[in-house]
CSV table of C-alpha atoms and ligand atoms in Angstrom, one decimal:
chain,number,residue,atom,x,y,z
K,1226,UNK,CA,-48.1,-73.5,4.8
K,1227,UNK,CA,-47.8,-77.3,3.8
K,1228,UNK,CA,-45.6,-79.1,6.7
K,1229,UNK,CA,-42.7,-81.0,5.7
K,1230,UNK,CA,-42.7,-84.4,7.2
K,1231,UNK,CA,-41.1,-87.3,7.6
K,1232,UNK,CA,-43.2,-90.6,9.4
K,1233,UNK,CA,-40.1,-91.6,11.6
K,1234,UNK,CA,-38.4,-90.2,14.9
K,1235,UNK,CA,-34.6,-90.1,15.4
K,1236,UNK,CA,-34.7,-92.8,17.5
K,1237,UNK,CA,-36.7,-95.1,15.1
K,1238,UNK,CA,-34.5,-94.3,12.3
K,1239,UNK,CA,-31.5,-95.1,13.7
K,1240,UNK,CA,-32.7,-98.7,14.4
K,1241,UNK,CA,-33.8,-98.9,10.8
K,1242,UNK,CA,-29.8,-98.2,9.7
K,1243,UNK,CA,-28.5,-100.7,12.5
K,1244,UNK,CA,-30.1,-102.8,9.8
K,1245,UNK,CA,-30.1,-101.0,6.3
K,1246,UNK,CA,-27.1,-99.0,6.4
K,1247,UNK,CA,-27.2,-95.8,4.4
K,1248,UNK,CA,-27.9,-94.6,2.1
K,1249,UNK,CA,-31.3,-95.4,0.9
K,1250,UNK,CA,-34.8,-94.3,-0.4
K,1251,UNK,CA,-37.6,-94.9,2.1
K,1252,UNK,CA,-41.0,-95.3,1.2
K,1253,UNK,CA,-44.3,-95.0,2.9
K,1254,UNK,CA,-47.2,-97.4,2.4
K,1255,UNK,CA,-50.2,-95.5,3.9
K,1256,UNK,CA,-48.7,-91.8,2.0
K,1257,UNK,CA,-49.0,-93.5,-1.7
K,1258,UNK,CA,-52.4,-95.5,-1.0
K,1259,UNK,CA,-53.5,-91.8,0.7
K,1260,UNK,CA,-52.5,-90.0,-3.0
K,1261,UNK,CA,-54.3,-92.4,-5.1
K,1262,UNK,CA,-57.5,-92.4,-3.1
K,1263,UNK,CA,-57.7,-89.3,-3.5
K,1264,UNK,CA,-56.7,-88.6,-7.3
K,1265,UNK,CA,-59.7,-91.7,-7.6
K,1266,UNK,CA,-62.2,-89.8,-5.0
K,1267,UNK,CA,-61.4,-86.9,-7.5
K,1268,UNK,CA,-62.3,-88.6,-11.0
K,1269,UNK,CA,-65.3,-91.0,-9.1
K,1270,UNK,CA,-68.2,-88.8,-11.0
K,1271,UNK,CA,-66.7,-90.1,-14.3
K,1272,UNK,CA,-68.2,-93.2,-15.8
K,1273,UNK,CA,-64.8,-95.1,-15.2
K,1274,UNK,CA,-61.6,-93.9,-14.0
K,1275,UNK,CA,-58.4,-95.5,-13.8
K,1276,UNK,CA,-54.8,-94.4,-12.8
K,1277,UNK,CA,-52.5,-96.1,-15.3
K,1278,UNK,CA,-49.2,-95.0,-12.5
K,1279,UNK,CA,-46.2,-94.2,-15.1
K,1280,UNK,CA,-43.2,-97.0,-14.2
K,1281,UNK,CA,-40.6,-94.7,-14.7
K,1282,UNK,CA,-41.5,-92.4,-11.7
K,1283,UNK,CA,-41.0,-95.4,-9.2
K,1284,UNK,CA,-40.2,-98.4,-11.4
K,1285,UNK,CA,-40.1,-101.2,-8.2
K,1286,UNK,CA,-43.2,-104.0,-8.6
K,1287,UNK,CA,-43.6,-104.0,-5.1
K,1288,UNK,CA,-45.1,-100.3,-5.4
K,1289,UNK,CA,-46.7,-101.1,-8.3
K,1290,UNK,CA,-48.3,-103.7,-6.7
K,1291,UNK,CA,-49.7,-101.8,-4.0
K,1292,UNK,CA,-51.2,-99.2,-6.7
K,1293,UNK,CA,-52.4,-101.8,-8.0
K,1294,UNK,CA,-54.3,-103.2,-5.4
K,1295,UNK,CA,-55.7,-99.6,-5.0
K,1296,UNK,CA,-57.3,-99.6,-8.6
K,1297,UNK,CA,-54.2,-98.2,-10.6
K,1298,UNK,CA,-52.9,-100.1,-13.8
K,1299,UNK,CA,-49.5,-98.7,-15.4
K,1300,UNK,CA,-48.3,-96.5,-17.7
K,1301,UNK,CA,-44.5,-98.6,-19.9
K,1302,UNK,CA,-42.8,-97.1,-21.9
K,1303,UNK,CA,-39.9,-99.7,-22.6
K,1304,UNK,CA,-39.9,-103.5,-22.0
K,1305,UNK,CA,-38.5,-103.6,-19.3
K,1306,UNK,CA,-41.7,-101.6,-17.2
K,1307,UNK,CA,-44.2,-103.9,-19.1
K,1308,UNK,CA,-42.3,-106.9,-17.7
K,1309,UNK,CA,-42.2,-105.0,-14.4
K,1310,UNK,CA,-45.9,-104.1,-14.7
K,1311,UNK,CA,-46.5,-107.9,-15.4
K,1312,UNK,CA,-44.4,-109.3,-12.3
K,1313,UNK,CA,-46.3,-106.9,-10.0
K,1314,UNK,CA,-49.6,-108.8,-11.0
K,1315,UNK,CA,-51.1,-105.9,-13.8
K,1316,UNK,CA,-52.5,-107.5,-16.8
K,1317,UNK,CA,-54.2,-107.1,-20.2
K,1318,UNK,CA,-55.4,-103.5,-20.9
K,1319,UNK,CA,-54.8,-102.2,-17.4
K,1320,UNK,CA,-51.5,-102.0,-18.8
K,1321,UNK,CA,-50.8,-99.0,-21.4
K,1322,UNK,CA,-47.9,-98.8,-23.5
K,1323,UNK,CA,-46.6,-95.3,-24.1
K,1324,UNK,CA,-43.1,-95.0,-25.7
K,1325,UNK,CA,-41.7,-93.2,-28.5
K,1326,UNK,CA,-39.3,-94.1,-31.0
K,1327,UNK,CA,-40.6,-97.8,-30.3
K,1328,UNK,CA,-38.4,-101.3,-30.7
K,1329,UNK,CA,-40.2,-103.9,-32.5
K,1330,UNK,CA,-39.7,-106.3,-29.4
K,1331,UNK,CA,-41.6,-103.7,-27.3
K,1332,UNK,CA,-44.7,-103.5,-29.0
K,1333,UNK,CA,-44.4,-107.5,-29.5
K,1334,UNK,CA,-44.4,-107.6,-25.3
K,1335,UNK,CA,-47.4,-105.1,-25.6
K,1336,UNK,CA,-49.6,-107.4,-27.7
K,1337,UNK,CA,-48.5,-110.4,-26.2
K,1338,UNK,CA,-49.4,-109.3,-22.9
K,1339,UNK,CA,-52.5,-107.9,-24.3
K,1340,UNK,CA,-51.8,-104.5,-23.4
K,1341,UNK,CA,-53.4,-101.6,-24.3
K,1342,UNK,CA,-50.9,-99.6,-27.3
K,1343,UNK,CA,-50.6,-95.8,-27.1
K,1344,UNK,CA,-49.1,-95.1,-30.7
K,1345,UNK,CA,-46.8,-92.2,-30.7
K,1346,UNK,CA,-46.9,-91.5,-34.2
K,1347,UNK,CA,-48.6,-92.0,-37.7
K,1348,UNK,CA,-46.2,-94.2,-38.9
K,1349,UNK,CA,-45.9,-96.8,-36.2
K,1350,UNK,CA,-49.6,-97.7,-37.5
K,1351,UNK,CA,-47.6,-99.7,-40.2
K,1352,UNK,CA,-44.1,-100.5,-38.4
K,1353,UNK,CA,-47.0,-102.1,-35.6
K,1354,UNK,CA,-49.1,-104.3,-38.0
K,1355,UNK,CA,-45.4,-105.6,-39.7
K,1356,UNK,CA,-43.6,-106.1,-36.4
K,1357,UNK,CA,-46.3,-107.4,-34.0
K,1358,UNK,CA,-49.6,-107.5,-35.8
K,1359,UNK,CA,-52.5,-105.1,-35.0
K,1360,UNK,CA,-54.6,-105.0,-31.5
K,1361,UNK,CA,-58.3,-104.5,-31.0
K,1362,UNK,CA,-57.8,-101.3,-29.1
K,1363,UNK,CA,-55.5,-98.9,-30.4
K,1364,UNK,CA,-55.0,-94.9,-28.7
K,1365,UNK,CA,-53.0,-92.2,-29.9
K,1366,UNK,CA,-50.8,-89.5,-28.3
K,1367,UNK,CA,-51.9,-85.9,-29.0
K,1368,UNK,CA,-49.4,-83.2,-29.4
K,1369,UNK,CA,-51.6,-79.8,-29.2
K,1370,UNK,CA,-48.4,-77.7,-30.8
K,1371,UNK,CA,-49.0,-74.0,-29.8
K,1372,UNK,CA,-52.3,-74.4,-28.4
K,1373,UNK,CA,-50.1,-75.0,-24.6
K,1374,UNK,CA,-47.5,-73.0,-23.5
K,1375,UNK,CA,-45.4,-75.9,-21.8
K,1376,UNK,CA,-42.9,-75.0,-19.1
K,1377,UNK,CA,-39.6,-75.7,-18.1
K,1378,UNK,CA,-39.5,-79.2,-17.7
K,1379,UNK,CA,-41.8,-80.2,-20.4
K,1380,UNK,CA,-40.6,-77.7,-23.0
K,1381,UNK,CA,-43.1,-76.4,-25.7
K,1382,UNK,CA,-45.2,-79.0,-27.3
K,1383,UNK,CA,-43.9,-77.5,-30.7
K,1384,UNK,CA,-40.6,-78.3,-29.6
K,1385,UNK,CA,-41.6,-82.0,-28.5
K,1386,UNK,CA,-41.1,-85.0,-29.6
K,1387,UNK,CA,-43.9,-86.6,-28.8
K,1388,UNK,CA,-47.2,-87.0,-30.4
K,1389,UNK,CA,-49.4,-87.0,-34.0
K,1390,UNK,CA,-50.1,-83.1,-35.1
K,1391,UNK,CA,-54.2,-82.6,-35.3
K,1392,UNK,CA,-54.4,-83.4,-39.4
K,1393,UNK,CA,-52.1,-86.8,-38.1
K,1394,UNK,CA,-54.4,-87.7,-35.7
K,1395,UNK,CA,-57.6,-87.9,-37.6
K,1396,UNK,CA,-55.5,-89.7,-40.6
K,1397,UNK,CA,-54.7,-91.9,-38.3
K,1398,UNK,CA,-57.4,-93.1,-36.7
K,1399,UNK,CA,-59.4,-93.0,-40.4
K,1400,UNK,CA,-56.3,-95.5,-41.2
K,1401,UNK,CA,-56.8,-97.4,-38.3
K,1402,UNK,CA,-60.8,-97.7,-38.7
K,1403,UNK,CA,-60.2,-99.2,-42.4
K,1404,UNK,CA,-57.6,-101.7,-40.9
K,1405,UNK,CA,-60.4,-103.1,-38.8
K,1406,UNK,CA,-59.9,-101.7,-35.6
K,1407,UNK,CA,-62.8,-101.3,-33.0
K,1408,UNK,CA,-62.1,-99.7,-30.0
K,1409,UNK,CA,-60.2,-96.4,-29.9
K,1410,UNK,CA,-58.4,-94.1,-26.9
K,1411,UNK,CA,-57.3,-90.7,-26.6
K,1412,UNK,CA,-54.5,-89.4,-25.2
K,1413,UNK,CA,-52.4,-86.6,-24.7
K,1414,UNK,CA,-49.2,-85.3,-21.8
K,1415,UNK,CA,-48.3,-81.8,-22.1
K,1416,UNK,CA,-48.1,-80.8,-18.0
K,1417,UNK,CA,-45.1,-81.5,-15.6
K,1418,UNK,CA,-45.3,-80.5,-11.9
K,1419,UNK,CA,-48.0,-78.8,-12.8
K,1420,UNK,CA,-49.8,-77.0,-9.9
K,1421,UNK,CA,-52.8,-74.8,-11.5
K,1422,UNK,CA,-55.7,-75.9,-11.6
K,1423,UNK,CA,-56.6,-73.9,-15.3
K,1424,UNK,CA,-53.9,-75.8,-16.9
K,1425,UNK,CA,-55.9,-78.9,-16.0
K,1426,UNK,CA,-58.9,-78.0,-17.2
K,1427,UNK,CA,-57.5,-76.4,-20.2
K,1428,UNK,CA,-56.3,-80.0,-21.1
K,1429,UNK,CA,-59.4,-81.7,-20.5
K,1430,UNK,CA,-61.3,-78.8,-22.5
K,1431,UNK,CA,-58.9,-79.2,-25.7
K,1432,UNK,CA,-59.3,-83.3,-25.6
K,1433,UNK,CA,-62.9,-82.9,-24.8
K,1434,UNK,CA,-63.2,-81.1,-28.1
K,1435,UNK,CA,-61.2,-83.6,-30.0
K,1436,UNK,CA,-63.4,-86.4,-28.6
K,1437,UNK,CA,-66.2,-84.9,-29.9
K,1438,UNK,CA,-65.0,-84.1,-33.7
K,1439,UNK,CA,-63.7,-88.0,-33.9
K,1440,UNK,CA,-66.8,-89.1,-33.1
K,1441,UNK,CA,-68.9,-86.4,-35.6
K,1442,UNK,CA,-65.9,-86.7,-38.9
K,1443,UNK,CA,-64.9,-90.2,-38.1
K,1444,UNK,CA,-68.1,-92.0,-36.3
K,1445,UNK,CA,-65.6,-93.0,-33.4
K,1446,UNK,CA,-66.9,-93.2,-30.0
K,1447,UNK,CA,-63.5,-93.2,-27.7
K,1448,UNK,CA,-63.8,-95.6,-25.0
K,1449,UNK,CA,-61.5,-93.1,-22.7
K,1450,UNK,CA,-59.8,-89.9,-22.8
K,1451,UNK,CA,-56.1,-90.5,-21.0
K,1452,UNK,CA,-55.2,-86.8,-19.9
K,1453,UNK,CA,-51.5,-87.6,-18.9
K,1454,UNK,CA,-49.3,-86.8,-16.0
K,1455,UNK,CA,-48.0,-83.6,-14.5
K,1456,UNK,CA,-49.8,-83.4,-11.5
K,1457,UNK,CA,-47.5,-81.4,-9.2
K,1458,UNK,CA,-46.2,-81.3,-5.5
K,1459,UNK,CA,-45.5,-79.1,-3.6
K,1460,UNK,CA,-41.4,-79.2,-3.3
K,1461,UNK,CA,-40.5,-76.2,-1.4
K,1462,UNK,CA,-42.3,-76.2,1.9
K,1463,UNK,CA,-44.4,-72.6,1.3
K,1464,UNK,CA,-46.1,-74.3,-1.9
K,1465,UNK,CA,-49.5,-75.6,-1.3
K,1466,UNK,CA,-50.5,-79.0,-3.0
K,1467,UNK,CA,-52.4,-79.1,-6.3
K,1468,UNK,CA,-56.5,-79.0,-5.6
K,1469,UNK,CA,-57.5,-82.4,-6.9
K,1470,UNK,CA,-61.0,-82.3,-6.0
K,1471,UNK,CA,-61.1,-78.7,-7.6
K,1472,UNK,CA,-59.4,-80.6,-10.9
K,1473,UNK,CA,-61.8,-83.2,-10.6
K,1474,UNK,CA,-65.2,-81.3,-10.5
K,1475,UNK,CA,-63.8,-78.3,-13.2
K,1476,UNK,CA,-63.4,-81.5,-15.4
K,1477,UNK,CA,-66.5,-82.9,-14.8
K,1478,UNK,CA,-68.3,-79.8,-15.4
K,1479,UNK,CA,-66.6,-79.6,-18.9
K,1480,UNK,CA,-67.0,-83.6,-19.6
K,1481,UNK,CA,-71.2,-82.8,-18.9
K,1482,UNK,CA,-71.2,-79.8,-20.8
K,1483,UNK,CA,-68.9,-81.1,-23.9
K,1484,UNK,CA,-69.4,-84.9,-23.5
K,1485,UNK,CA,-72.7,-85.6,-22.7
K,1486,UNK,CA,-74.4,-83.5,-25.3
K,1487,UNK,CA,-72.3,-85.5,-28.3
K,1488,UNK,CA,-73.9,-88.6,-26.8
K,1489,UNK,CA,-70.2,-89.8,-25.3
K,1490,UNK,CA,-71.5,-90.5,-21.8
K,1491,UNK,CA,-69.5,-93.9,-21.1
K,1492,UNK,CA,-66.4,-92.6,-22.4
K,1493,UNK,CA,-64.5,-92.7,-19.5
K,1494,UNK,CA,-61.3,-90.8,-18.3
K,1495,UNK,CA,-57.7,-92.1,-17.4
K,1496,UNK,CA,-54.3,-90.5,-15.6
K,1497,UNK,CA,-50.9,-91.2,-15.6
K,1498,UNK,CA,-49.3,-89.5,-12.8
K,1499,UNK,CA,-46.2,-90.6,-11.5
K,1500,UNK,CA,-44.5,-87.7,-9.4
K,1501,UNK,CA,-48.2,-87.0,-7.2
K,1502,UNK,CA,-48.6,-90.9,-6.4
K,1503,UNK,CA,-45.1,-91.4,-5.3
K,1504,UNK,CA,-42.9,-88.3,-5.0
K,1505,UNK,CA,-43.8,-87.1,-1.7
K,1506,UNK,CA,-44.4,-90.3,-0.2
K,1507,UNK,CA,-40.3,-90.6,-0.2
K,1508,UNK,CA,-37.0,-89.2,1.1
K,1509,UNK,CA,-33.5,-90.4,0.8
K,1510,UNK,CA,-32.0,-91.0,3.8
K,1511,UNK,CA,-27.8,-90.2,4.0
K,1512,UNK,CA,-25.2,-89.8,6.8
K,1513,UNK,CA,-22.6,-87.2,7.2
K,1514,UNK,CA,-19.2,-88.3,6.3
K,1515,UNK,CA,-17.3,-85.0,6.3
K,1516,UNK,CA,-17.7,-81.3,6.8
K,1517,UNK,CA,-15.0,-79.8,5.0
K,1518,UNK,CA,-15.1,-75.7,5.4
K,1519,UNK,CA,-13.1,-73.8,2.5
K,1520,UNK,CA,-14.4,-71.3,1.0
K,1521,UNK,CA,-17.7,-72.4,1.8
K,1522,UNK,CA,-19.2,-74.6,4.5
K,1523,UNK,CA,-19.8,-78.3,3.2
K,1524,UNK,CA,-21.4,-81.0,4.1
K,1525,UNK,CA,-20.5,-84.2,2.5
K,1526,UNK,CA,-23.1,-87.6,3.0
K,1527,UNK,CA,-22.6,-91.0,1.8
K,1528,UNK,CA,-25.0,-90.8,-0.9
K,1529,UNK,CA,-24.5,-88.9,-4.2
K,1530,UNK,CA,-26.0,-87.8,-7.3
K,1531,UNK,CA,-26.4,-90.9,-8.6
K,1532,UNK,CA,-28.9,-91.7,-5.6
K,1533,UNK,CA,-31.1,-88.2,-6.6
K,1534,UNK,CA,-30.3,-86.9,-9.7
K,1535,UNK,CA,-33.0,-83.7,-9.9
K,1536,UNK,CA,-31.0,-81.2,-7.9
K,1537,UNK,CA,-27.9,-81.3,-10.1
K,1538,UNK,CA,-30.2,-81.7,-13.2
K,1539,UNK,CA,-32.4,-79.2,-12.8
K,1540,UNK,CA,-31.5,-77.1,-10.0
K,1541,UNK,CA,-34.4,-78.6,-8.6
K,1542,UNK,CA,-35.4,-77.9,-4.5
K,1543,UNK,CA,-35.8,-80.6,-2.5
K,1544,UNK,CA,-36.4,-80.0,1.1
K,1545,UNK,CA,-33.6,-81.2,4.0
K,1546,UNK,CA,-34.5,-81.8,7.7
K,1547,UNK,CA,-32.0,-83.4,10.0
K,1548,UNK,CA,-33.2,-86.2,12.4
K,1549,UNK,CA,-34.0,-85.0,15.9
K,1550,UNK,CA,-33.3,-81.5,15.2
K,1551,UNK,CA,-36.4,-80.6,13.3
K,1552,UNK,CA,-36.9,-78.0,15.4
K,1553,UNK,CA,-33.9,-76.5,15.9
K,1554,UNK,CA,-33.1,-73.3,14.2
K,1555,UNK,CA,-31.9,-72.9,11.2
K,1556,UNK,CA,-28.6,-70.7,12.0
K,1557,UNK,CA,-26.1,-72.7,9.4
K,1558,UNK,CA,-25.3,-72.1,5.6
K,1559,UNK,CA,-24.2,-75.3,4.0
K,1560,UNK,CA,-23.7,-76.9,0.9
K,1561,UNK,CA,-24.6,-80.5,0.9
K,1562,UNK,CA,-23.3,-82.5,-1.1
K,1563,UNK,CA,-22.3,-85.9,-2.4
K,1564,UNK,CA,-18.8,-87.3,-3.2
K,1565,UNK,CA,-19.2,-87.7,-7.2
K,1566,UNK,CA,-16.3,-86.0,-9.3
K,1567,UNK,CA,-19.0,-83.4,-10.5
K,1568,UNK,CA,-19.4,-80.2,-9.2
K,1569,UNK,CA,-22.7,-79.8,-9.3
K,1570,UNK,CA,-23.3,-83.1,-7.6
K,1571,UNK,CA,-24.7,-80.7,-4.6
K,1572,UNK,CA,-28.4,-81.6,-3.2
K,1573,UNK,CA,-28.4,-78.0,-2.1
K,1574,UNK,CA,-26.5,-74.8,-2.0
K,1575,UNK,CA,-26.5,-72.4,0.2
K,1576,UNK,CA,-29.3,-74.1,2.4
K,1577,UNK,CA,-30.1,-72.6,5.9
K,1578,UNK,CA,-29.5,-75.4,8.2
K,1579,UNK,CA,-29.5,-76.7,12.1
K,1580,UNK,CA,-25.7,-76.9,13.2
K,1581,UNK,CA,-25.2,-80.7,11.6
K,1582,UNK,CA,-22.0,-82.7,13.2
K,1583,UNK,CA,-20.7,-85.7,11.7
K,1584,UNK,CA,-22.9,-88.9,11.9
K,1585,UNK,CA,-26.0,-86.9,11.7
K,1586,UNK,CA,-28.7,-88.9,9.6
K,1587,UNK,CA,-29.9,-86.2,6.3
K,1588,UNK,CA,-33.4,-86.9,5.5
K,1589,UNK,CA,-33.9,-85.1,1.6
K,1590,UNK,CA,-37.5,-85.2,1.4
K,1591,UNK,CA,-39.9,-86.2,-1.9
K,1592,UNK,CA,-37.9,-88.4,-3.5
K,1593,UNK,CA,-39.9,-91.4,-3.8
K,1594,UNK,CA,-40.4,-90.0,-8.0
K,1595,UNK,CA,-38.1,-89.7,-10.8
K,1596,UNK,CA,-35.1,-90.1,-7.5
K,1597,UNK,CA,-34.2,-93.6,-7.4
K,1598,UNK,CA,-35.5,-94.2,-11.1
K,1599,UNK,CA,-32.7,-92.0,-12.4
K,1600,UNK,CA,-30.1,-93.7,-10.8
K,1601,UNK,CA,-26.8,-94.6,-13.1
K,1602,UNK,CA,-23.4,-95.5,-12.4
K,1603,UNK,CA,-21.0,-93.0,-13.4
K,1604,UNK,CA,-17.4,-92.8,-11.6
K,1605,UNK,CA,-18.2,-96.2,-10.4
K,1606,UNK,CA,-21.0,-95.0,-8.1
K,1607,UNK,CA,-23.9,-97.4,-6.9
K,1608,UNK,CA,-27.6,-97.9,-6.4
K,1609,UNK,CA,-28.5,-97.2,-3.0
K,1610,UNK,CA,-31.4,-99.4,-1.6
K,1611,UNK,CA,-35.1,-98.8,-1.3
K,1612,UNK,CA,-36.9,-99.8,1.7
K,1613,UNK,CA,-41.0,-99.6,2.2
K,1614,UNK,CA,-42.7,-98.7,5.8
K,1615,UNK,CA,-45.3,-100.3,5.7
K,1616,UNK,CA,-49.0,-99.2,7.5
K,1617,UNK,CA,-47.8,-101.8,10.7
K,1618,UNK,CA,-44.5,-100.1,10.7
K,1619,UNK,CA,-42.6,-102.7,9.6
K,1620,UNK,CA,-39.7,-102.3,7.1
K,1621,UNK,CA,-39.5,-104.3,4.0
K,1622,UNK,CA,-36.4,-104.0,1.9
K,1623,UNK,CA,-37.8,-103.9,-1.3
K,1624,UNK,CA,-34.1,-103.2,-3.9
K,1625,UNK,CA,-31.3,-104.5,-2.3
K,1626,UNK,CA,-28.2,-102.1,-2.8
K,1627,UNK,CA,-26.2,-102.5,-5.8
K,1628,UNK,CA,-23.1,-104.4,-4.9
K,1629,UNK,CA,-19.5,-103.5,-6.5
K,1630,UNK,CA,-20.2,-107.5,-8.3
K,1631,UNK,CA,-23.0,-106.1,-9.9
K,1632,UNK,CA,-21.3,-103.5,-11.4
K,1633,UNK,CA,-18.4,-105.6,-13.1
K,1634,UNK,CA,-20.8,-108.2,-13.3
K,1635,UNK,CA,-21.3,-106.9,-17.3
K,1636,UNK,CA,-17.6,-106.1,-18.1
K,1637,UNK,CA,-15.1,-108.0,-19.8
K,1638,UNK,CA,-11.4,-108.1,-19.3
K,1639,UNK,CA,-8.4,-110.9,-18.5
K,1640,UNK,CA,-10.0,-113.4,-15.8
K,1641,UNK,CA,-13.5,-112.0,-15.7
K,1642,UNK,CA,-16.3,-114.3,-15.5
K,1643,UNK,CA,-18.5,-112.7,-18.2
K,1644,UNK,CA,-18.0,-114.9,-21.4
W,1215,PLP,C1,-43.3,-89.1,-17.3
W,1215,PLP,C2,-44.6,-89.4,-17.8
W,1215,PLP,C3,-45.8,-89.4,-17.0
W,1215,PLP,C4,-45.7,-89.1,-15.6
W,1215,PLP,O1,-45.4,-87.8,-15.3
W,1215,PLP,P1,-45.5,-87.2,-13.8
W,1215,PLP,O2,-45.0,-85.8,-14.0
W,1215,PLP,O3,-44.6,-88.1,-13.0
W,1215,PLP,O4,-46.9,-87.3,-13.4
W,1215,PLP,C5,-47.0,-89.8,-17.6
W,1215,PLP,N1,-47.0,-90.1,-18.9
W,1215,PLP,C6,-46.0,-90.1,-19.7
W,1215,PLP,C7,-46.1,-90.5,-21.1
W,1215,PLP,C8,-44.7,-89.8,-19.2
W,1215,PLP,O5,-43.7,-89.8,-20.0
């Protein structure tokens, strides 16, 4: 059974809030260089691998700036994470742009920064060349349809939005060939949180094969094959984590049996996880305002919703310890939850818990993905903090808190500042 953990005592913790109140999102150094090492050590047979880490999952620069300095480049989609992916010192094609339903001004960043473009659709070919010109490396976005099952998060791939159908994608890069264009990618994202192995290699098998036909119909050799996201973690504390080095070598057995015959030896293979780099590397940290018991026992912190969105979303799990009572037993039913005028605004329900008494610091653990990214500001609520712990254990506050000014800072009304 995987161990939930935390890298900090009571004691330690409660000097980091003399400083940082609460709440905030705490992230650890060594756990995220630890997950990309070994998603790399995974993919090292292949004749180049890179991580391109997707923004969204963790969109602060100083995080993708220690990815980067592990190897990773990013995944953007929207101009705000290619300006992000910029600051934090990525450049050129170890940056990849994957939106949808694209802004001009987006794929105008993309080519100005000389990043590498991941077209979502046959008709952006055109839109591209009007808007922003065409680059010498273009990749498109596969959408298998009813070849994948898709699961709760994802959806279907039939139902998607994303991606060019099979006929699209050899249109398109025949259209793309006879605009001049050299250098070609692959791509494709239909796994979320995905744990099992066979859906990995599933992928890898399906892109394999498409790699191969574009280069027999269409004489392109694809200079990678980007096989998405959706690496999984293991949330609830009986779930083991994904086998990576099992991923790794079931691909590589594929890429030599598919690959390699067709003659596409360099063709080398990309990633864009987000969740596996950062998720479990992070835990929002709260303290207990109130225990109000009606017809249920609840306990109220100081964070909300709009700190970590995933529970009220998606009834999502996310695991709970309490500091210094770890190991106490878990003889209390609670609800926890935060102080937003929602009702489902509950990080759990019905959670076996250690007694927990007012002031007690509430560690909600793998949130350092899609948590503080999904932050908003409904019913006036604020961004919490992030802080890193870095591998001397030292704390760097890396997003301050959002400050009430920030949050009128963009309205208008009699007296306000904003012209
Ligand atoms: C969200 C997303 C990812 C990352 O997914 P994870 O589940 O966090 O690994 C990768 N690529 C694209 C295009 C995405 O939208």
């Amino acid at each position: 059974m995987a161990k939930k953990s935390f890298p900090l005592n009571k004691e330690q913790l409660q000097e980091i809030v003399k400083k940082y109140p609460t709440p905030f999102h705490i992230y650890d150094e060594h756990a995220i260089r630890e997950n990309i090492r070994a998603l790399q050590k995974a993919f090292a047979w292949a004749p180049s691998f890179r991580e391109q880490f997707a923004v969204k999952a963790l969109p602060n620069p100083r995080i993708v700036q220690l990815l980067h300095e592990e190897g990773a480049g990013t995944d953007c989609s929207s101009l705000a994470e290619l300006l992000l992916s910029d600051i934090a010192g990525v450049k050129g094609e170890e940056i990849l742009l994957t939106s949808n339903d694209t802004p001009a001004d987006e794929f105008q960043k993309a080519i100005e920064l000389g990043a590498i473009i991941n077209l979502d659709d046959i008709s952006h070919i055109e839109y591209l060349e009007k808007n922003a010109g065409l680059p010498n490396i273009i990749c498109f976005r596969y959408n298998p349809g009813d070849l994948i099952e898709g699961n709760d998060i994802i959806g279907k791939p039939t139902e998607a939005k994303y991606g060019l159908t099979r006929e699209q994608l050899f249109e398109a890069y025949k259209i793309a060939k006879e605009k001049g264009i050299k250098r070609f990618g692959l791509h494709t994202m239909v796994a979320s949180n995905e744990r099992r192995t066979e859906a990995f290699l599933f992928t890898a098998k399906l892109m394999f094969t498409l790699a191969v036909e574009l280069k027999e119909k269409l004489g392109i050799e694809v200079e990678f094959v980007n096989l998405g996201g959706g690496f999984g973690i293991p949330y609830l504390p009986e779930q083991e984590p994904l086998n990576l080095m099992e991923i790794g070598e079931g691909i590589h057995k594929l890429y030599d049996e598919m690959m390699v015959p067709a003659g596409l030896n360099k063709t080398g293979i990309m990633t864009e996880s987000g969740r596996a780099m950062t998720g479990p590397a992070g835990w929002l940290v709260s303290t207990v305002l109130h225990e109000k018991k009606t017809y249920k026992d609840y306990i109220g912190l100081d964070s909300c919703m709009a700190n970590l969105m995933r529970p009220a979303l998606y009834g999502a799990y996310h695991h709970i310890t309490i500091a210094g009572k770890e190991n106490d037993p878990c003889d209390h039913l609670y609800d926890i939850t935060g102080s937003l005028c929602e009702n489902n605004d509950k990080f759990a329900i019905d959670r076996k818990l250690p007694k927990i008494d007012i002031g007690d610091l509430v560690i909600i653990h793998d949130t350092g993905a899609h948590g503080s990214a999904m932050g908003f500001n409904y019913n006036g609520k604020l961004w919490c903090a992030e802080l890193l712990l870095r591998e001397d254990g030292s704390i760097e506050l890396i997003r301050r808190a959002q400050t009430i000014d920030d949050y009128f800072a963009t309205l208008k009304y009699p007296g306000s500042l904003v012209k």
